[in-house]
Coordinates of C-alpha atoms in Angstrom, one line a residue:
X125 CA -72.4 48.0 5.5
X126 CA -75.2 49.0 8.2
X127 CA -77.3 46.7 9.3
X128 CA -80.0 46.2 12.5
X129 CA -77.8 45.6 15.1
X130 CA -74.5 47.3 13.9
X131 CA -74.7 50.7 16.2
X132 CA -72.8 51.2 19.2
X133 CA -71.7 47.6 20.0
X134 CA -69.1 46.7 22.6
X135 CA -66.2 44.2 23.0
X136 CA -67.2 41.6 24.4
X137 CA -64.5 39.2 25.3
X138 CA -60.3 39.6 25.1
X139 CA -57.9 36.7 23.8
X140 CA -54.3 37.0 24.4
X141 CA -51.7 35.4 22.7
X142 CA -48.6 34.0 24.3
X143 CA -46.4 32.1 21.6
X144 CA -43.6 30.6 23.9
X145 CA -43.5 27.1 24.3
X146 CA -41.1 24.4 26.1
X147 CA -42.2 21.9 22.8
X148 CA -43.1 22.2 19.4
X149 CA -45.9 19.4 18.9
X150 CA -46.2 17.9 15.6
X151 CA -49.7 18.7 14.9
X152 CA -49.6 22.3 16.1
X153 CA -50.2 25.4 13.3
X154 CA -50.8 28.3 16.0
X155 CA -48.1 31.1 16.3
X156 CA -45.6 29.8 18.6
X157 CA -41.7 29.8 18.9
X158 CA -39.4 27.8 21.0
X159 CA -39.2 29.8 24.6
X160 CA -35.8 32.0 23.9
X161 CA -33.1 31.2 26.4
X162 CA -33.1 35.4 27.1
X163 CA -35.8 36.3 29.2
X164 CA -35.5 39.3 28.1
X165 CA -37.5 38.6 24.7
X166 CA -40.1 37.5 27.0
X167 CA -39.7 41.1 28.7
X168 CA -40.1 42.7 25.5
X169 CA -42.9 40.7 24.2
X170 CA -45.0 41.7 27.7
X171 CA -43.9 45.2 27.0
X172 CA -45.5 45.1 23.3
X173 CA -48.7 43.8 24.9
X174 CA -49.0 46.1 27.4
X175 CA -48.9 48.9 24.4
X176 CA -51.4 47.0 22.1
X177 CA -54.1 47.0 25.1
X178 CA -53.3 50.7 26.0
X179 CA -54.4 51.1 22.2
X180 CA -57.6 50.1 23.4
X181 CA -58.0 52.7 25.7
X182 CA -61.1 52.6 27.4
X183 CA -63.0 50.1 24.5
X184 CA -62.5 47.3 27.2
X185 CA -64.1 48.0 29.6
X186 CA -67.0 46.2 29.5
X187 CA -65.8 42.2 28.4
X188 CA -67.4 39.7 30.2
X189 CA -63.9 37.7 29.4
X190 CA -60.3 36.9 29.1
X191 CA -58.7 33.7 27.8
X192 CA -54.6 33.7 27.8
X193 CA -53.7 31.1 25.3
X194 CA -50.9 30.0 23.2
X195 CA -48.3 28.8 22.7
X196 CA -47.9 27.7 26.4
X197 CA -48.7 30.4 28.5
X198 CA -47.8 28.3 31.7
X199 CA -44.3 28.1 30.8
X200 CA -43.7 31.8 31.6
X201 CA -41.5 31.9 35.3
X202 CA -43.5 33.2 38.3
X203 CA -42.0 36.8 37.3
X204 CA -43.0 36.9 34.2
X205 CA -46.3 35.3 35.0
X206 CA -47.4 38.2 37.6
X207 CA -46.0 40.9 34.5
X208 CA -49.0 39.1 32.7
X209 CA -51.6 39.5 34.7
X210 CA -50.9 42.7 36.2
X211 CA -51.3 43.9 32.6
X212 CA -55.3 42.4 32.2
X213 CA -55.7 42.9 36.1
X214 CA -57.9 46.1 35.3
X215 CA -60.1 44.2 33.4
X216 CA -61.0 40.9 35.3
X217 CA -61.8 43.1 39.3
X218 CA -65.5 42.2 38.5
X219 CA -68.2 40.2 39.5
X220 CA -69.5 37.2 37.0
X221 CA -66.4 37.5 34.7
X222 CA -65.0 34.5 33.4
X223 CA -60.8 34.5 32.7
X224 CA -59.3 31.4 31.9
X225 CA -55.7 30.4 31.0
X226 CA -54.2 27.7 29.3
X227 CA -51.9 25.3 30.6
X228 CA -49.9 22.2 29.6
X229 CA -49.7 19.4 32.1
X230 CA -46.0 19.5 32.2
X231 CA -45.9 23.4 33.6
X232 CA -47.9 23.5 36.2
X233 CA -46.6 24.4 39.6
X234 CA -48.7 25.5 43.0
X235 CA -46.1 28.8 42.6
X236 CA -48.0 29.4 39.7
X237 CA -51.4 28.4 40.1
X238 CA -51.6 30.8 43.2
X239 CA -50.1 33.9 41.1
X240 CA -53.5 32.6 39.0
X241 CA -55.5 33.2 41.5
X242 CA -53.8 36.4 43.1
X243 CA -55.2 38.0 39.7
X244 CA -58.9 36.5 39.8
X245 CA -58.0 33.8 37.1
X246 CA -61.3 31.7 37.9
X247 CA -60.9 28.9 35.3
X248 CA -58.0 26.7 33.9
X249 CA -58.0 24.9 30.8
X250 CA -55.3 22.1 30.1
X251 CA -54.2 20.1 27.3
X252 CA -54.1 16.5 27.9
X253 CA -54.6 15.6 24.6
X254 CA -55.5 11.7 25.5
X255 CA -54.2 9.5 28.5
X256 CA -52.7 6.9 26.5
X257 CA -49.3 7.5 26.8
X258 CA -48.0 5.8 23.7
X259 CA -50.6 7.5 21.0
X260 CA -48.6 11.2 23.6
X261 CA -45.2 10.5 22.6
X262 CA -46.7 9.7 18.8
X263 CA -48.2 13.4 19.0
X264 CA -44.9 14.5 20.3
X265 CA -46.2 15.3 23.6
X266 CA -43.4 15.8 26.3
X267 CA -45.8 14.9 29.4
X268 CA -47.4 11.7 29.8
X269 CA -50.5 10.7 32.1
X270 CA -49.3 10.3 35.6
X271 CA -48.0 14.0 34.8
X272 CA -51.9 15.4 33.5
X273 CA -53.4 13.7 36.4
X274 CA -51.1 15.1 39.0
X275 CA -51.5 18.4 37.7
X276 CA -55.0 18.3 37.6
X277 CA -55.2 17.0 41.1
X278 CA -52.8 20.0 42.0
X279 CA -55.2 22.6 40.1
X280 CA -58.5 21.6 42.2
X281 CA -56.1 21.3 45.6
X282 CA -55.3 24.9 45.3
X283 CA -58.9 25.7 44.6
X284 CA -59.8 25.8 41.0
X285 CA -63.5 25.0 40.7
X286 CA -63.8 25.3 36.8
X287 CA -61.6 23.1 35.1
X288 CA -61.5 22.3 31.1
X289 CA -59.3 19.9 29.5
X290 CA -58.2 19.6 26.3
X291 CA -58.4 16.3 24.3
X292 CA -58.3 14.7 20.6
X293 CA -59.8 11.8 18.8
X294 CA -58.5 10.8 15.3
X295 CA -55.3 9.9 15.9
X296 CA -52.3 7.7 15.2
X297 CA -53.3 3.8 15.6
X298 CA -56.1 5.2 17.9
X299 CA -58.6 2.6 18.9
X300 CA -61.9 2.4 20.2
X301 CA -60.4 1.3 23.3
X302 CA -58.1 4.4 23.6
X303 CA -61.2 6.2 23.8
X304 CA -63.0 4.6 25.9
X305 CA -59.9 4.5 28.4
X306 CA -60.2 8.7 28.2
X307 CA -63.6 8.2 29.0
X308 CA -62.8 6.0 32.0
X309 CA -60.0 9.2 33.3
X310 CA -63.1 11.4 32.4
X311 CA -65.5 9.7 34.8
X312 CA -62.6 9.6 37.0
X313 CA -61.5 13.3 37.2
X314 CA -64.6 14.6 36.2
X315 CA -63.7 18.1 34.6
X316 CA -66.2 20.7 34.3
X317 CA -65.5 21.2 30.6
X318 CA -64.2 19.1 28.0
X319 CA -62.8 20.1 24.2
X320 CA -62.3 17.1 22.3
X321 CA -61.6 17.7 18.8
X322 CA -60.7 15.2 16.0
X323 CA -57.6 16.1 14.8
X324 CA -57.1 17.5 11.7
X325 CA -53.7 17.8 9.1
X326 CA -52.7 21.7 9.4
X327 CA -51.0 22.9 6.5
X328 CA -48.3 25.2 8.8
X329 CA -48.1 21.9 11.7
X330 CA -44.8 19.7 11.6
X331 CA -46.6 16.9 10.3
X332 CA -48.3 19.1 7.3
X333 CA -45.3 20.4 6.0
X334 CA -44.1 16.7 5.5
X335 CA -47.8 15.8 4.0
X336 CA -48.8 13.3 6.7
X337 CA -52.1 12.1 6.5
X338 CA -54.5 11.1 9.7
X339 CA -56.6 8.2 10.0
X340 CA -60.6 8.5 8.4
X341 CA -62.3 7.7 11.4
X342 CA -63.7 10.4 12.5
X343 CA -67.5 9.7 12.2
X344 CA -66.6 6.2 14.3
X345 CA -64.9 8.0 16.5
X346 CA -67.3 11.3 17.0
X347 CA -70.3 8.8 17.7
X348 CA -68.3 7.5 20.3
X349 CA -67.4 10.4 22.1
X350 CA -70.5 11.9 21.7
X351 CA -71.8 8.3 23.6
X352 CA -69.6 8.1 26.1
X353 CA -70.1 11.5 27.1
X354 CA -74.0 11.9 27.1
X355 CA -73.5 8.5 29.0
X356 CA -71.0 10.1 31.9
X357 CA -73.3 13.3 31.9
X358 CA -72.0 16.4 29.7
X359 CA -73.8 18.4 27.7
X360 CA -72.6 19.2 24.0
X361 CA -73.4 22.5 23.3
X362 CA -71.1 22.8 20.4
X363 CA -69.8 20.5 17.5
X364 CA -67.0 19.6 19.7
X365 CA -67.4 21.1 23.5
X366 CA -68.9 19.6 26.3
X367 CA -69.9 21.0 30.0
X368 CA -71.1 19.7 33.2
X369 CA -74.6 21.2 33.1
X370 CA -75.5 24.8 31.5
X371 CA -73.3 26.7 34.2
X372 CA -69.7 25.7 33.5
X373 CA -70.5 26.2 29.6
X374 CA -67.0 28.6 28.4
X375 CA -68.5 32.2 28.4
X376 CA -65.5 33.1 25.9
X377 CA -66.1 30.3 23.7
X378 CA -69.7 31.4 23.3
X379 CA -68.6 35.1 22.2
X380 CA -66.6 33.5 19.4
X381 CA -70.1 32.0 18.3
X382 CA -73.1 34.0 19.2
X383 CA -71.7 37.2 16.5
X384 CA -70.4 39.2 20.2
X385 CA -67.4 41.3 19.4
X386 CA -63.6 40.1 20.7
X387 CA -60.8 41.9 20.0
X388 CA -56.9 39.7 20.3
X389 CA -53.6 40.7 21.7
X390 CA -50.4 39.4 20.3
X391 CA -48.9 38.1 17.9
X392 CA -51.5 36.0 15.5
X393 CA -54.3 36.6 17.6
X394 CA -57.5 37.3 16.0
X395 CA -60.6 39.7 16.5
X396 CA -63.8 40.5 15.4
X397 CA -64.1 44.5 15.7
X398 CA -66.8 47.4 15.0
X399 CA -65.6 50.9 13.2
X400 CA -68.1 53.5 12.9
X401 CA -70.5 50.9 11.8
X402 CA -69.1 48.7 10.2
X403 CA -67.7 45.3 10.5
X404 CA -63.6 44.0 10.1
X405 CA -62.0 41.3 11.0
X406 CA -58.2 41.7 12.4
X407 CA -55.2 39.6 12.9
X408 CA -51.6 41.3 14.8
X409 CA -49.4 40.1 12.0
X410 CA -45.3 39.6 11.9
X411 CA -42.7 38.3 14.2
X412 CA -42.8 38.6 17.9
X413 CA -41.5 41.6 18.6
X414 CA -42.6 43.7 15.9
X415 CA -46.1 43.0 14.7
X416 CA -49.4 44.9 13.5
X417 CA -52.6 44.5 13.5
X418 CA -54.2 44.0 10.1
X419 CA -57.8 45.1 9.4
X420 CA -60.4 43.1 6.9
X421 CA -63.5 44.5 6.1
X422 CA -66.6 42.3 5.7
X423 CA -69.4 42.9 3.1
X424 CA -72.8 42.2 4.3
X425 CA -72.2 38.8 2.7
X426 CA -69.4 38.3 4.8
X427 CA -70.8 39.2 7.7
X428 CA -73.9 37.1 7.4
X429 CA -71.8 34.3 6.4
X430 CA -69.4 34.3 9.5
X431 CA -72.4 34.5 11.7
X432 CA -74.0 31.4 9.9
X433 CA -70.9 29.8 10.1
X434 CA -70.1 30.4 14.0
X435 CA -73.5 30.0 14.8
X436 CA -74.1 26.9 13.1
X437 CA -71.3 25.1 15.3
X438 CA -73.8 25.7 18.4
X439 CA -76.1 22.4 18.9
X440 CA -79.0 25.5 19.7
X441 CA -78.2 26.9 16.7
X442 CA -78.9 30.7 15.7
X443 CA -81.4 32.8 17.2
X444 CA -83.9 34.1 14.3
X445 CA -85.9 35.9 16.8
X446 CA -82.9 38.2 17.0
X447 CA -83.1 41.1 14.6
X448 CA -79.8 40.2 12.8
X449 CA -80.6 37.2 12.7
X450 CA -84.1 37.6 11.0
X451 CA -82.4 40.0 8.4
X452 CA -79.7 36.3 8.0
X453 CA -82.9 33.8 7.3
X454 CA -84.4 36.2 4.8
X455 CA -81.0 36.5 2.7
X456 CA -80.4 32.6 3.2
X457 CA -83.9 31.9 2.9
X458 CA -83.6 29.8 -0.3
X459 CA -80.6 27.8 0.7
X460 CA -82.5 27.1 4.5
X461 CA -85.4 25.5 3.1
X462 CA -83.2 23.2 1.1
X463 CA -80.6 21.9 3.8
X464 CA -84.2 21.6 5.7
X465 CA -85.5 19.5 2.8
X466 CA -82.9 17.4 2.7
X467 CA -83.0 16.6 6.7
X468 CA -79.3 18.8 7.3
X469 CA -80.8 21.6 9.3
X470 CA -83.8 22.3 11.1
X471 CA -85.5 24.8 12.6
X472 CA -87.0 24.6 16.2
X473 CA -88.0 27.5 19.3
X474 CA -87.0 29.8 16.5
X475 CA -83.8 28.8 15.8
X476 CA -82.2 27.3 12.8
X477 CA -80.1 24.5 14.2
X478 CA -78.1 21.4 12.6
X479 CA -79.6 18.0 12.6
X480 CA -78.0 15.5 13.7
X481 CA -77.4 14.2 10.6
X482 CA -76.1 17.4 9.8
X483 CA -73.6 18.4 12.0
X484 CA -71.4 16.0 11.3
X485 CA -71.1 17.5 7.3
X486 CA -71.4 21.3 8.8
X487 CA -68.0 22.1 6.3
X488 CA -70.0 20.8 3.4
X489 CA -73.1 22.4 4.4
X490 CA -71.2 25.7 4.8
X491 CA -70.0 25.9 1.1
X492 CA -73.2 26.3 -0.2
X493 CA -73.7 29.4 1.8
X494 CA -70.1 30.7 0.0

């Protein structure tokens, strides 16, 4: 499946998976496993990525990012932390490059932090999840917000000047006013990046194995965020993150959404890859310490649908005056002027872009592209 731009691409960005965590939370469906009392498994995992990214060879080179996520990749000891980062060190010695890591509120340590920063880590992104302490312990969060706001605090002291947090709307007995109150620790911290998603029922969580069901508020609740944070000064730039003018946007995030290639490190970690030409998606499938990397091809179809789909999530939208993206609007042509028709999408500067009307049915919107 050849297309325009399909020739001699590079990867773009790098996600690495660390599965360990301290806590299970209820609503979680990423790979992750209780942190094993034997550091040694930890020792052995660390060994398995540094052979999955000497795969690689020299094909990355040129990303313009990392992102360690998880899991809880904070709750690795200061050893085991500098093992980590002296495996991706080779990548990150360059100028403009944007590596983040994730961290929960509860593992955060100065120790730690400055390993971070030994190793060029330039941006930190930590799950708060919300400051109301009762709707945390309803999650099954094990820190509460004294904890977040302390850490944070802690992050900026030893120098951090790009900071995202993590938070969630849609859940348990939420109110208006437990937003609002995030807003308030918002104005007050003021991060430099905020992802607040609505959360939704995961099959493979805790709480969807036992068939819970979340609140319907999320339209309420989205119009309120999306308020309250215009209001306080962010810019949404996709369906559900937010930045502090056009600089802190997450580099990473946008290589997920702008059809750049990624490739993903440990276990369930995913990537978009290019093989003589053509297009697969892959996914390191099995247990910890023996996994593989599994490779799906994508048709044309499939590969124009991802990009509509990822590119869709962006308030800008896609970028028609891009050759693969031209080739996109004539196959979708029909079903385009249609959504336009009926006020869903729109195009403007040359790219085909939600309403706003639209972006808050993208799912639906996106099954008529299937």
């Amino acid at each position: 499946m050849r297309t325009s731009s399909t020739i001699d691409r590079k990867i773009n960005s790098l996600y690495v998976h660390i599965p360990f965590c301290e806590h299970i939370c209820f609503y979680c469906d990423f790979v992750k496993v209780k942190k094993p009392q034997d550091p040694n498994v930890i020792e052995k995992y660390l060994d398995k990525l540094e052979f999955e990214l000497n795969e690689y060879e020299d094909k990355l080179d040129e990303i313009q990012s990392i992102y360690i996520g998880g899991g809880t990749p904070s709750c690795l000891n200061e050893e085991q932390t500098t093992r980590m980062c002296s495996l991706l060190h080779r990548y990150s010695n360059k100028p403009n490059f944007e590596y983040s890591i994730e961290l929960n509120p509860e593992s955060v340590t100065r120790e730690k932090l400055e390993i971070y920063k030994k190793f060029n880590i330039n941006r930190i992104s930590m799950g708060v999840q919300t400051f109301d302490n009762e709707l945390l312990k309803k999650i099954g969060r094990i820190h509460d917000n004294s904890i977040a706001i302390n850490a944070y605090k802690l992050i900026r002291e030893v120098g951090f000047e790009n900071v995202s947090i993590d938070l969630m709307y849609n859940l348990y007995d939420q109110t208006k006013q437990n937003i609002q109150t995030d807003l308030n620790y918002i104005n007050e911290l003021k991060p430099d990046h905020i992802s607040w998603y609505s959360l939704i029922m995961k099959e493979k969580s805790v709480w969807g194995r036992k068939n819970m069901k979340v609140p319907e508020n999320d339209e309420l609740f989205d119009e309120i965020v999306n308020q309250g944070l215009k209001e306080l000064g962010y810019i949404r730039y996709e369906i559900s993150n937010y930045s502090l003018g056009e600089k802190n946007k997450s580099i990473h995030n946008m290589s997920y959404w702008n059809n750049s290639l990624f490739a993903g490190v440990g276990i369930g970690a995913t990537g978009f890859e290019q093989i003589d030409g053509e297009y697969y998606l892959t996914k390191n499938e099995g247990n910890i310490l023996n996994y593989k990397k599994e490779f799906e091809h994508l048709s044309k179809e499939d590969y124009y649908f991802q990009i509509v789909m990822m590119g869709l999530r962006l308030v800008d939208g896609i970028d028609i005056s891009l050759d693969i993206n031209k080739e996109i609007y004539d196959f979708y042509k029909q079903k385009i002027e249609e959504k336009i028709k009926d006020n869903l999408l729109e195009i403007v500067d040359n790219k085909i872009r939600c309403t706003e009307r639209g972006f808050n049915i993208l799912n639906e919107i996106l099954i008529d592209f299937l």
